[in-house]
Every structure is written in structure tokens, then in C-alpha cells.
Short mmCIF file of C-alpha atoms and ligand atoms in Angstrom, two decimals:
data_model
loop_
_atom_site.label_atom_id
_atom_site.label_comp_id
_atom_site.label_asym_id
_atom_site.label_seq_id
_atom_site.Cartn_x
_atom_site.Cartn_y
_atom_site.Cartn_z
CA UNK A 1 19.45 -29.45 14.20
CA UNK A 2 16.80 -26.80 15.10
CA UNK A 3 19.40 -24.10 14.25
CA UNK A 4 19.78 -26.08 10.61
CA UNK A 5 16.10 -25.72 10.37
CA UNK A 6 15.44 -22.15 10.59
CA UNK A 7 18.68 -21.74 7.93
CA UNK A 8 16.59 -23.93 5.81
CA UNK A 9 13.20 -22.07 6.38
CA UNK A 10 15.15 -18.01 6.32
CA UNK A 11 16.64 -19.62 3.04
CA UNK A 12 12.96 -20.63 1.66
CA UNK A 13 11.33 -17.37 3.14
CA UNK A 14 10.28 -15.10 0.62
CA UNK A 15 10.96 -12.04 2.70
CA UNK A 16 9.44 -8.74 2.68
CA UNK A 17 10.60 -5.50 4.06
CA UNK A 18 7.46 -4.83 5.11
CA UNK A 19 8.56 -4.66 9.24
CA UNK A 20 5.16 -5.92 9.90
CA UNK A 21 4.44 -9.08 8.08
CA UNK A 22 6.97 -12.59 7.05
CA UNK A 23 5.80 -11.89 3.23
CA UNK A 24 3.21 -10.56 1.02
CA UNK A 25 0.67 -12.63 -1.61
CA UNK A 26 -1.40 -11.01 -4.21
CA UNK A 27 -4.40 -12.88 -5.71
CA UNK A 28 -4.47 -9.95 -7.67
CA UNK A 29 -2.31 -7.51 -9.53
CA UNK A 30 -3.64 -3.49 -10.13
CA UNK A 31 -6.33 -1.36 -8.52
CA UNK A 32 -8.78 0.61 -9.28
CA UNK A 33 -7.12 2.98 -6.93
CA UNK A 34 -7.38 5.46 -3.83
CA UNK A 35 -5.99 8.55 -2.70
CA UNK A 36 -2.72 6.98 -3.36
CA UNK A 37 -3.89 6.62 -7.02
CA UNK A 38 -6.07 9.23 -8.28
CA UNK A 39 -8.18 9.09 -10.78
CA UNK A 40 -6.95 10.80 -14.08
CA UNK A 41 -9.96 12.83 -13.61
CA UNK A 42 -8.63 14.06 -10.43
CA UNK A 43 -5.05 14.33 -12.07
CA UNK A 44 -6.62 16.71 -14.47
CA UNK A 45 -7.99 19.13 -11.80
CA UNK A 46 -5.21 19.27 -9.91
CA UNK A 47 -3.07 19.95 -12.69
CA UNK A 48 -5.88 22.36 -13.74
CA UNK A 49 -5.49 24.19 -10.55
CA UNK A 50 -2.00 24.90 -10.25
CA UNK A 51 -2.20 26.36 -13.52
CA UNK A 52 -5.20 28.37 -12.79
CA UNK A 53 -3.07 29.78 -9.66
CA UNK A 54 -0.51 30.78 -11.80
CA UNK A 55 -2.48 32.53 -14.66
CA UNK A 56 -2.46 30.02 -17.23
CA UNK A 57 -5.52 29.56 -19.30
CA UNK A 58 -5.39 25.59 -20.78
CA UNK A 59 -7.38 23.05 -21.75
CA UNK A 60 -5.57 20.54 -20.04
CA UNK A 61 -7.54 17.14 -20.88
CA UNK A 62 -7.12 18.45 -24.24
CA UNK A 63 -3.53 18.89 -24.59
CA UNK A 64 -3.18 15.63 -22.62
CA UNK A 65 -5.69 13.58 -24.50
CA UNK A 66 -3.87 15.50 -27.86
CA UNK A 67 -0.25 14.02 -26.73
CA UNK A 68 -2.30 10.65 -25.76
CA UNK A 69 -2.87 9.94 -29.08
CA UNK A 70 0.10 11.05 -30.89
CA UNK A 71 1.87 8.78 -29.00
CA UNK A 72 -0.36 5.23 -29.40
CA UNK A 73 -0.71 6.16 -32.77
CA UNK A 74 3.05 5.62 -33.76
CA UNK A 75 2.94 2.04 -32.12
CA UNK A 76 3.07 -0.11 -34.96
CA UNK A 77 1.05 -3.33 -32.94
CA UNK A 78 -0.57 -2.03 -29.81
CA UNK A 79 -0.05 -4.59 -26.69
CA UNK A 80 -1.63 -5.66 -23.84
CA UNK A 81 -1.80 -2.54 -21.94
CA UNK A 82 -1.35 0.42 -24.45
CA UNK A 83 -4.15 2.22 -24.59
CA UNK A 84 -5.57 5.22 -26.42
CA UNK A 85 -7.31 6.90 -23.38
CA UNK A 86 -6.77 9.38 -20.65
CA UNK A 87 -5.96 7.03 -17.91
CA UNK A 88 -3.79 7.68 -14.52
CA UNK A 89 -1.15 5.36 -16.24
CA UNK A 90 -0.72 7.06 -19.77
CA UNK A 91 -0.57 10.94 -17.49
CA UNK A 92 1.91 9.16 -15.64
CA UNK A 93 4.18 8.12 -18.42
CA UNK A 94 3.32 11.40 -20.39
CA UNK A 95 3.98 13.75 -17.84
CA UNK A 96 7.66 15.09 -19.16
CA UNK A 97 5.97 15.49 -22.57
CA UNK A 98 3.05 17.19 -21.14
CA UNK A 99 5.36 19.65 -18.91
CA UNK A 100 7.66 20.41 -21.69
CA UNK A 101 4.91 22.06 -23.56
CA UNK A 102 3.96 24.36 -20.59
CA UNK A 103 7.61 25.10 -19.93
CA UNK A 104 7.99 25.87 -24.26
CA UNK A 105 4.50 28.06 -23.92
CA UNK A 106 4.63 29.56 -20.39
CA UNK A 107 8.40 29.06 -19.29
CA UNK A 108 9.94 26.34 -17.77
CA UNK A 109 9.11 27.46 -14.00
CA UNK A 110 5.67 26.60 -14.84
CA UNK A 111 6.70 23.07 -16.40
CA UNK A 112 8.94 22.43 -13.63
CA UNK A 113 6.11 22.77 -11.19
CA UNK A 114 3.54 21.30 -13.18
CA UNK A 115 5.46 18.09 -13.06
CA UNK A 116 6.14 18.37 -9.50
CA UNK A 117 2.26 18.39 -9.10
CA UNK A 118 1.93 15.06 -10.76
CA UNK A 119 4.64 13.18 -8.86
CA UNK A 120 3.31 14.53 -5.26
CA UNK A 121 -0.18 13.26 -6.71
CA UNK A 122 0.70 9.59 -7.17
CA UNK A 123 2.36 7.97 -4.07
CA UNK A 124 0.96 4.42 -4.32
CA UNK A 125 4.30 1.87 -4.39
CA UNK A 126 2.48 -0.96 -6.18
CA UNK A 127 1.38 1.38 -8.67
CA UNK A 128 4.59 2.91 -9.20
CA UNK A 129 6.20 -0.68 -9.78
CA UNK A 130 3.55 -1.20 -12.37
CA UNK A 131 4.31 1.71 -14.19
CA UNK A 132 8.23 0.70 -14.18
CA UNK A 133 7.18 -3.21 -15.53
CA UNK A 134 4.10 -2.49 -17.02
CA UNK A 135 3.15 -1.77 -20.37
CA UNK A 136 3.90 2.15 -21.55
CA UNK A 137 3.01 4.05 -24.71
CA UNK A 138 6.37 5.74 -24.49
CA UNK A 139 7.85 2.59 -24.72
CA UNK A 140 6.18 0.08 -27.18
CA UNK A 141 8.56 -2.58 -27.67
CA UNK A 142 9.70 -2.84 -23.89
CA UNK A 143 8.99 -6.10 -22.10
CA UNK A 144 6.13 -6.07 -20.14
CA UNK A 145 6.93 -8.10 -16.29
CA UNK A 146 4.14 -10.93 -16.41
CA UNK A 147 4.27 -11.19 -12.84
CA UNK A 148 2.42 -7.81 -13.19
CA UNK A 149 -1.01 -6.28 -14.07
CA UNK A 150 -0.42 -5.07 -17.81
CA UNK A 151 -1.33 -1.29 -16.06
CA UNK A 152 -2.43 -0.86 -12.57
CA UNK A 153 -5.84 0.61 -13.38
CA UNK A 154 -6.54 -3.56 -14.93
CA UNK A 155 -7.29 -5.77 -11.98
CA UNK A 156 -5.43 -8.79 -13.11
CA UNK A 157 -6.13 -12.31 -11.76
CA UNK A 158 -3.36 -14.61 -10.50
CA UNK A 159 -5.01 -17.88 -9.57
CA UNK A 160 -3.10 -20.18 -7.26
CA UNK A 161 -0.44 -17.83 -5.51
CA UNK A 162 -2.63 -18.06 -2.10
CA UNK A 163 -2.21 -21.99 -2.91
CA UNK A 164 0.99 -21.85 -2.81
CA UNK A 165 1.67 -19.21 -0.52
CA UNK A 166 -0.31 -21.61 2.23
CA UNK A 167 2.75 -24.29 1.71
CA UNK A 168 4.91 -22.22 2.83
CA UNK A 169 6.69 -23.22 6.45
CA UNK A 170 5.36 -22.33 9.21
CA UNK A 171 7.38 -20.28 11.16
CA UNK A 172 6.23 -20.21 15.07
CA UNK A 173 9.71 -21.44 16.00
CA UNK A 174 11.21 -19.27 13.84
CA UNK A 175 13.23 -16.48 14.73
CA UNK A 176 14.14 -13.45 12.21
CA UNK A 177 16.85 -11.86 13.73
CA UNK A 178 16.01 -8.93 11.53
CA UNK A 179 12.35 -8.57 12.83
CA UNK A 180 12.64 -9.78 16.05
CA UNK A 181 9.49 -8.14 17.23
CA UNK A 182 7.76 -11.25 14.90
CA UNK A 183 9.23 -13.75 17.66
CA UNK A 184 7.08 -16.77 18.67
CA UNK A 185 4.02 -15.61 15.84
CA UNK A 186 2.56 -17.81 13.04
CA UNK A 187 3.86 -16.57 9.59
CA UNK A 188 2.30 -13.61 8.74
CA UNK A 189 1.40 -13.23 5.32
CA UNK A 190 0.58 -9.84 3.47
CA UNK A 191 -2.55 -10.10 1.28
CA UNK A 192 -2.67 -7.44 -1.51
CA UNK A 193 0.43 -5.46 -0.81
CA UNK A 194 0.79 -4.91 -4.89
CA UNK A 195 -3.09 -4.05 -5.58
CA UNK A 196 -6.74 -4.28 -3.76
CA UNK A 197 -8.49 -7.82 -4.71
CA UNK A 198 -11.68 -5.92 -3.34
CA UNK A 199 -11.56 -3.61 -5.54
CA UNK A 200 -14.83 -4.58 -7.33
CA UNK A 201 -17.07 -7.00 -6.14
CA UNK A 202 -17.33 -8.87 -9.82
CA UNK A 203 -14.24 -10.31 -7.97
CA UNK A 204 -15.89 -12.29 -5.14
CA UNK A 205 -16.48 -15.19 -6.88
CA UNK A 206 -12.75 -15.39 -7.59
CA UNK A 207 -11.81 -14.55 -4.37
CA UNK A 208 -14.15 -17.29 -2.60
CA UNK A 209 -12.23 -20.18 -4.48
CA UNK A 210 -8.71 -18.66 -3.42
CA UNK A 211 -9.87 -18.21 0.02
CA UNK A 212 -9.96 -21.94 0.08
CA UNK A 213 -6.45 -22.22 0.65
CA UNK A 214 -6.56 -20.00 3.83
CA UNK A 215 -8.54 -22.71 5.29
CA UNK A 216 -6.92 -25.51 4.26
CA UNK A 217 -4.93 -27.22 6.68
CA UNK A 218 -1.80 -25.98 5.63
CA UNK A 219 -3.07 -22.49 5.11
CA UNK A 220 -4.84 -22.34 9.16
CA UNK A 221 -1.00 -22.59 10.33
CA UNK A 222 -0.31 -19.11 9.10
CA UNK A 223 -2.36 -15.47 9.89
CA UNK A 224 -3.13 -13.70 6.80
CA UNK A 225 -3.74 -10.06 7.03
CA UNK A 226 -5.84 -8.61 4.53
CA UNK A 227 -5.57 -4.97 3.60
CA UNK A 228 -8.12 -3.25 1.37
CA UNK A 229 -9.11 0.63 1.39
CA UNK A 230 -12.83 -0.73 0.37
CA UNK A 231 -14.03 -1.82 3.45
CA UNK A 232 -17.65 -1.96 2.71
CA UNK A 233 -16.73 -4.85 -0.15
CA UNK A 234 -15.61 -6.26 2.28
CA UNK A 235 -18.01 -6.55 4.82
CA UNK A 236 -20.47 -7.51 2.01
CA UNK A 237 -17.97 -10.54 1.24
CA UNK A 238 -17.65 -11.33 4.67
CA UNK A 239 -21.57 -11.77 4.88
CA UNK A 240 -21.62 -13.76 1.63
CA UNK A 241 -19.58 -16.37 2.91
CA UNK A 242 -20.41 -16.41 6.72
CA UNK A 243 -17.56 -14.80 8.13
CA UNK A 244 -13.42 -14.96 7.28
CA UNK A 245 -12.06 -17.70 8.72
CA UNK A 246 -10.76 -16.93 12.65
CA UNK A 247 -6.82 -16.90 10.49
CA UNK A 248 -7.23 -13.69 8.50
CA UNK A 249 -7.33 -10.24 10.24
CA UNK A 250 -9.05 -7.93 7.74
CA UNK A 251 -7.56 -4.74 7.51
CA UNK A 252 -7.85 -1.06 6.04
CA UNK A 253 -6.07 2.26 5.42
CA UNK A 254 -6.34 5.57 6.82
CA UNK A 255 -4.37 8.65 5.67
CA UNK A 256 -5.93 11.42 7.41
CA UNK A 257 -9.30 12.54 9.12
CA UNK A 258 -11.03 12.20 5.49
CA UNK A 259 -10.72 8.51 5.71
CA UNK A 260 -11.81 7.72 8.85
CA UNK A 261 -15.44 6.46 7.68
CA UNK A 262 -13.09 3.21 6.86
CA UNK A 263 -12.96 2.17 10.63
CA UNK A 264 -16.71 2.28 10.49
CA UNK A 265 -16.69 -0.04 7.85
CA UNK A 266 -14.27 -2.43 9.21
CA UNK A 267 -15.86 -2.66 12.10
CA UNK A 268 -18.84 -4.57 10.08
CA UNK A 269 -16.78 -6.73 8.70
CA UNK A 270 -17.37 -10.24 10.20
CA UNK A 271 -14.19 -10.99 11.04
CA UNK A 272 -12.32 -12.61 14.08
CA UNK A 273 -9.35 -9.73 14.09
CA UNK A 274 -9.22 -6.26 12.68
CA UNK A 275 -6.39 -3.84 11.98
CA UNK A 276 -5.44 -0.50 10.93
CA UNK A 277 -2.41 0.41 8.85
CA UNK A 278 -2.45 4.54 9.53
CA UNK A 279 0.49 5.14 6.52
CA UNK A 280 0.72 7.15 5.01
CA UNK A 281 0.01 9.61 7.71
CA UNK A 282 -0.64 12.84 6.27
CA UNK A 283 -3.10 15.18 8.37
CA UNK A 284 -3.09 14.77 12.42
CA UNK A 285 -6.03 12.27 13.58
CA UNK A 286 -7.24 13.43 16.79
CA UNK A 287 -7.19 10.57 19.10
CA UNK A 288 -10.94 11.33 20.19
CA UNK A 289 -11.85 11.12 16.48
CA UNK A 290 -10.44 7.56 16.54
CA UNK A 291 -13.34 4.99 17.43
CA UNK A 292 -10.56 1.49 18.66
CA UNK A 293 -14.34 -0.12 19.23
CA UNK A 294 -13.66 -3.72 17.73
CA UNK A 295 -10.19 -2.76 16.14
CA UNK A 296 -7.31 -5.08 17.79
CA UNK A 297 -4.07 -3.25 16.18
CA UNK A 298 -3.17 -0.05 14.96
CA UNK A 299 0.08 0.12 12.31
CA UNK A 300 1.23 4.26 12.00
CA UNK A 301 4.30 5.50 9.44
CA UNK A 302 4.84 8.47 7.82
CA UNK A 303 5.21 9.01 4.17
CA UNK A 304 8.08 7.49 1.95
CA UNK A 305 9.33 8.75 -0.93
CA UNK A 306 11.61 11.49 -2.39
CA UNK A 307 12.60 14.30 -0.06
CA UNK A 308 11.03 16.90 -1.99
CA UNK A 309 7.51 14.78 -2.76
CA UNK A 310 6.54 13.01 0.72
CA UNK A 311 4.89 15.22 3.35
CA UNK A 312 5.81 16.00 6.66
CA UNK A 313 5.25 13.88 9.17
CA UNK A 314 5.07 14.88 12.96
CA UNK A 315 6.08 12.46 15.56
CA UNK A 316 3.67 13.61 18.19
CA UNK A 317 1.12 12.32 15.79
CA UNK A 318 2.30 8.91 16.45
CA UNK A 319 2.91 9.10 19.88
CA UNK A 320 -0.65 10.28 21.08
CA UNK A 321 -2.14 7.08 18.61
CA UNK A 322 -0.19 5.23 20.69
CA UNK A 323 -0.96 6.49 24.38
CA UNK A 324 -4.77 6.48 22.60
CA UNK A 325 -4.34 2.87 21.73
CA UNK A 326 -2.54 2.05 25.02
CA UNK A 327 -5.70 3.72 27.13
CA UNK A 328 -8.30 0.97 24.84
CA UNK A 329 -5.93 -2.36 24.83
CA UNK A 330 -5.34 -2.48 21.44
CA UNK A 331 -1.76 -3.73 19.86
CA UNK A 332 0.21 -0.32 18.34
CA UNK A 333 3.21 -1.07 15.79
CA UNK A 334 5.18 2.20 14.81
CA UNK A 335 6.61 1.05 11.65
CA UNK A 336 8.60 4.08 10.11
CA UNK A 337 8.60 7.86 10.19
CA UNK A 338 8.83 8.66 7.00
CA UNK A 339 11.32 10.40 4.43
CA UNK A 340 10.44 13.76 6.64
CA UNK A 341 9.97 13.40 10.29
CA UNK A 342 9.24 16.33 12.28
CA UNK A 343 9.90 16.56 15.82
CA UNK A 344 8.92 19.95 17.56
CA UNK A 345 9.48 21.88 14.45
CA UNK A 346 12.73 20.47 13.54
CA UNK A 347 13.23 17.86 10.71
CA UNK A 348 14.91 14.88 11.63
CA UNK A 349 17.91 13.64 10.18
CA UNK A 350 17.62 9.62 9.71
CA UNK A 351 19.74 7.74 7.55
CA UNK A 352 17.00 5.14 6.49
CA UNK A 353 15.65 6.77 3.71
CA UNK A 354 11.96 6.26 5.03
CA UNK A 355 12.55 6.13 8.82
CA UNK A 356 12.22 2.77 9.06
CA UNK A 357 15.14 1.29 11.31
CA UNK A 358 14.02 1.80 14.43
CA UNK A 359 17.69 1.56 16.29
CA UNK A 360 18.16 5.54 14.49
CA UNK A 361 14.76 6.34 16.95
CA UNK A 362 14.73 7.55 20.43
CA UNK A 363 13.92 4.83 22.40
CA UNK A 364 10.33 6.06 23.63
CA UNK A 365 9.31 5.40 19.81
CA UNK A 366 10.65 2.06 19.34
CA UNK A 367 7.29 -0.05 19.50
CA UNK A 368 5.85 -2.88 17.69
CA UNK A 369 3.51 -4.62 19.51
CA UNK A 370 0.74 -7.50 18.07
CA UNK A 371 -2.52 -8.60 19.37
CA UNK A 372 -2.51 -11.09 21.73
CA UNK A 373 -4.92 -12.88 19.36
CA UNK A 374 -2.10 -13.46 16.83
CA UNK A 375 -0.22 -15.95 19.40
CA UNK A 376 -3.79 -17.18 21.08
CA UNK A 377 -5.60 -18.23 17.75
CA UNK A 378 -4.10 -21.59 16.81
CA UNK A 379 -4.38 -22.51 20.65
S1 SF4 B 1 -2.94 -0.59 -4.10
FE1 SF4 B 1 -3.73 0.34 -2.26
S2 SF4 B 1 -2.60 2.26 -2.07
FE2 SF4 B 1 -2.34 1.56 -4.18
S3 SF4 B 1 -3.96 2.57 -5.28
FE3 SF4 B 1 -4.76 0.58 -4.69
S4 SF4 B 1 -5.83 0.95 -2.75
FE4 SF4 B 1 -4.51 2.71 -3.18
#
């Protein structure tokens, strides 16, 4: 009978990947972006700057903003999403156009690395999904997924998904066979895996009524982590409503020392559980640099991606996080090492194209640990 059960509920489980969480939720769809998702400004410069290094004298928001509007202009009815402006999305979708006029002017060396530029400079996932399903200028007449923002760069609502995401079973009793480490935990549901709901705070009133169904009595029977890489929205939410209910860990992202101002951030969120998801991992974080003051887990992977495109990532990196977080108490989860783990100087060779199956690691690495508050919270 139990055994029938957890059929039932793997059946009904709208599964993730994601090693660390049962499944993901997104009140909203799109971002207004990160590191991960540069601004087209920032697109622009770095473009600008490989060609400055090698000689080439362009006006690249120009040219861009020239090929911009050739291209909108031949769609007969404009849609949701098409836009005549220099935005991440329309660079993104422009960017063979836009190289094969540097490889036709200035050879096709030049192209080839200008577009090599552009795809190391956008790594987000959820962006890169929108730009597959979202609307393109390229493309007029292709169908635009609803499920999605129309582009990334437009926060779009989707009212009731947390609703319905706190129906869901619970699964304490459950067992995954393929995430075993999730044994014996409530469900553990991914907030904003496909965009950042605090990406503006013109979005608190939303969020408020959504967050309703995190406290409802169905919703308190699962833990919802909530990821955002705007930390000080929010802490600023958290005061507004008195605190997030003791089910939701709030949680950010750090991708280097430049980000570390997050955990400072986090910190003053008023919050019962706080986490940090260190991936991608691109620069070394010394551990001494790494306040775990009020921070209860610590997630670490290295970049995925194409083997040319995602950066190195050292294992020792990992490994003294994790002594740093064993020395302060707090939870570590190694969740993958990347398309290009390093290990004293040599790459290693993993069949999982981002490092994520942990039976292909040596057995030091293999942890995935939780805070004890996860199991302790619903008493
Ligand atoms: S969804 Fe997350 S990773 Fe992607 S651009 Fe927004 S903040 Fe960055």
C-alpha cells in the first residue's frame, strides 16, 4: 500500500533536475537580470573591447541598433515581444548577423570571435529558454511558449502557480531513489528557478497575495526556498510583511568575490533559514572572505554549458567551502562540477555533461547535506 503510494506521488511529482530541490515554481517569468544576464549596455562594451584589442575601429551600438531595425521593420504585425530597441534579447538573436558583418569587413577570425564573446557573456539557463520560446525578431511568425515571459528582460506575472504548487503531496515519506540525499525532508520547492520575482519592488504587492499560499495549510507542509540575486528587495519585503513565514528559506547567488556583498544582505533578511547557492563558481572565494554568520546552507557547482564557453572550475575551491562550512555548522551540498573541472591542473574527464552525477566523483566530494532545520521545522 505505502509502496502504491509513493508510485502514485513519483507519478504526480513534477520533477526537477535540480539535485537540490523536489521541483521548481515561478510566480514570475523574466528578469531584469545579473551577471548571468548582462545588460545590452554591458554587451556593447564587451563586444567593444574585444574589438578594440584587435584593432578594429566600430561603432558597435550603431551597427547593432542599424541591424535592429532592419530587422523589426520587415515584420508585417509586430507581437508581443518584438521590439525595436537595443535590448540583451534582440543582441542575442542578432548576434550571427552582427558577426557576419565583422567577419565580411575585418575577416572572419574576427567574426568568429566576436560571437564567441557574446555566447561566454550570457550564461543564465532561464534566459536562454526564453530566448528559444520567446518572441524573436528573426523569427516573426514563430509561436511564442505562453508558459513564458514574451522576452526575459519583461517580468511577466503568473498568478496562481504558488496556489497550486502548495497542493501538491507532501512528500516526507517519500523516497526518490534518484535523490536519495532528499530522504525523510518536506517537499522542497524551487521558487524562481526561470526568473527573479524580486526583481523590482513594484512587484511586492503581487508577491504578498501569492505568498498566501505558502502559509496556507497545505502550503506549511512543504519548505520553499527562495532564490533571488537582489537581496536587499528582499530584506525590504521581509520587513513589509513581518518576516517570511518559518517554511521558506530565502536564498541568494554568489559567483565570485564581486558578489559577496549578497551574504550581507541576506543576512538582513528576516527570515527563519538562509542559504547560499555558490554556482556558478567562477573566481576562488577565500574561505576567510566568507562571513557563514546567520547562513544555515551553502550549495557550490561549477559552470555548465558548452565546453568551449563555461569556465574552469577548480575542485579545491569546493572542497575548502566545505571544510569552511564544516568548521561553522552550516549544511554544504556539492551539487555539480561543472562542464570543466579542474583537479591539480588537470581537466577532468566526466561523462555528465555538467558534473552533476556524483557516482563519476571521488568519494571525498560526494556531499549533500541539509540543515537540520529542514527536518526540525514542522516539529
Ligand atoms: S534569472 Fe537569475 S541568473 Fe538569470 S538573469 Fe535573472 S538573476 Fe540572473
Amino acid at each position: 500500500m505505502v509502496q502504491l503510494r509513493h508510485l502514485l506521488i513519483k507519478k504526480q511529482m513534477k520533477l526537477t533536475s535540480i539535485q537540490w530541490a523536489n521541483d521548481t515554481v515561478n510566480p514570475h517569468m523574466g528578469c531584469a537580470g545579473c551577471e548571468l544576464f548582462p545588460s545590452a549596455a554591458k554587451f556593447l562594451t564587451a563586444i567593444g573591447n574585444l574589438l578594440g584589442e584587435l584593432g578594429i575601429r566600430i561603432n558597435v551600438r550603431g551597427l547593432y541598433s542599424r541591424l535592429i531595425n532592419e530587422y523589426y521593420n520587415r515584420i508585417a504585425c509586430p507581437q508581443l515581444g518584438h521590439r525595436n530597441a537595443l535590448t540583451t534579447t534582440n543582441i542575442w538573436h542578432l548576434r550571427n548577423k552582427f558577426a557576419a558583418v565583422i567577419s565580411r569587413l575585418h575577416g572572419r577570425p574576427a567574426g568568429r570571435r566576436v560571437l564567441e564573446v557574446i555566447e561566454k557573456t550570457l550564461v543564465c539557463y532561464a534566459a536562454k529558454l526564453h530566448l528559444n520560446r520567446g518572441a524573436n525578431i528573426l523569427e516573426p511568425l514563430r509561436k511564442r511558449n505562453v508558459g513564458y515571459a514574451p522576452t526575459f528582460e519583461q517580468l511577466t506575472r503568473f498568478p496562481g502557480r504558488m496556489q497550486k504548487a502548495a497542493q501538491w503531496e507532501d512528500l516526507r515519506e517519500c523516497n526518490d531513489a534518484d535523490k536519495p540525499w532528499l530522504k525523510g525532508l518536506p517537499r522542497l520547492i524551487f521558487v524562481s528557478d526561470m526568473g527573479d520575482s524580486f526583481s523590482s519592488k513594484g512587484q511586492f504587492d503581487y508577491i504578498e497575495k501569492e505568498m498566501a499560499a505558502v502559509s496556507s495549510e497545505n502550503g506549511q507542509r512543504h519548505l520553499w526556498l527562495w532564490l533571488s540575486k537582489r537581496p536587499h528587495h528582499m530584506r525590504s519585503f521581509s520587513e513589509r510583511i513581518g518576516g517570511f513565514p518559518p517554511n521558506v528559506c530565502v536564498m541568494t547567488t554568489l559567483t565570485g568575490p564581486d558578489t559577496l556583498q549578497r551574504v550581507d544582505e541576506l543576512r538582513k533578511v528576516n527570515a527563519s533559514s538562509r542559504g547560499l547557492s555558490i554556482e556558478p563558481l567562477w573566481e576562488r572565494i577565500p574561505p576567510e572572505s566568507l562571513d557563514l554568520t546567520g547562513i544555515n546552507w551553502v550549495i557550490v557547482g561549477g559552470e555548465s554549458g558548452s565546453r568551449k564557453a563555461a569556465r574552469p572550475f577548480e575542485v579545491a575551491w569546493a572542497e575548502e567551502l566545505r571544510e569552511h562550512c564544516r568548521k561553522h555548522g552550516v549544511a554544504f551540498f556539492l551539487k555539480q562540477l561543472g562542464r570543466n573541472p579542474v583537479e591539480k591542473g588537470k581537466m577532468l574527464q566526466l561523462k555528465n555533461n555538467h558534473g552533476g552525477d556524483w557516482s563519476e566523483w571521488p568519494k571525498r566530494l560526494r556531499v549533500r547535506e541539509f540543515p537540520a532545520y529542514f527536518r526540525q521545522y514542522r516539529g
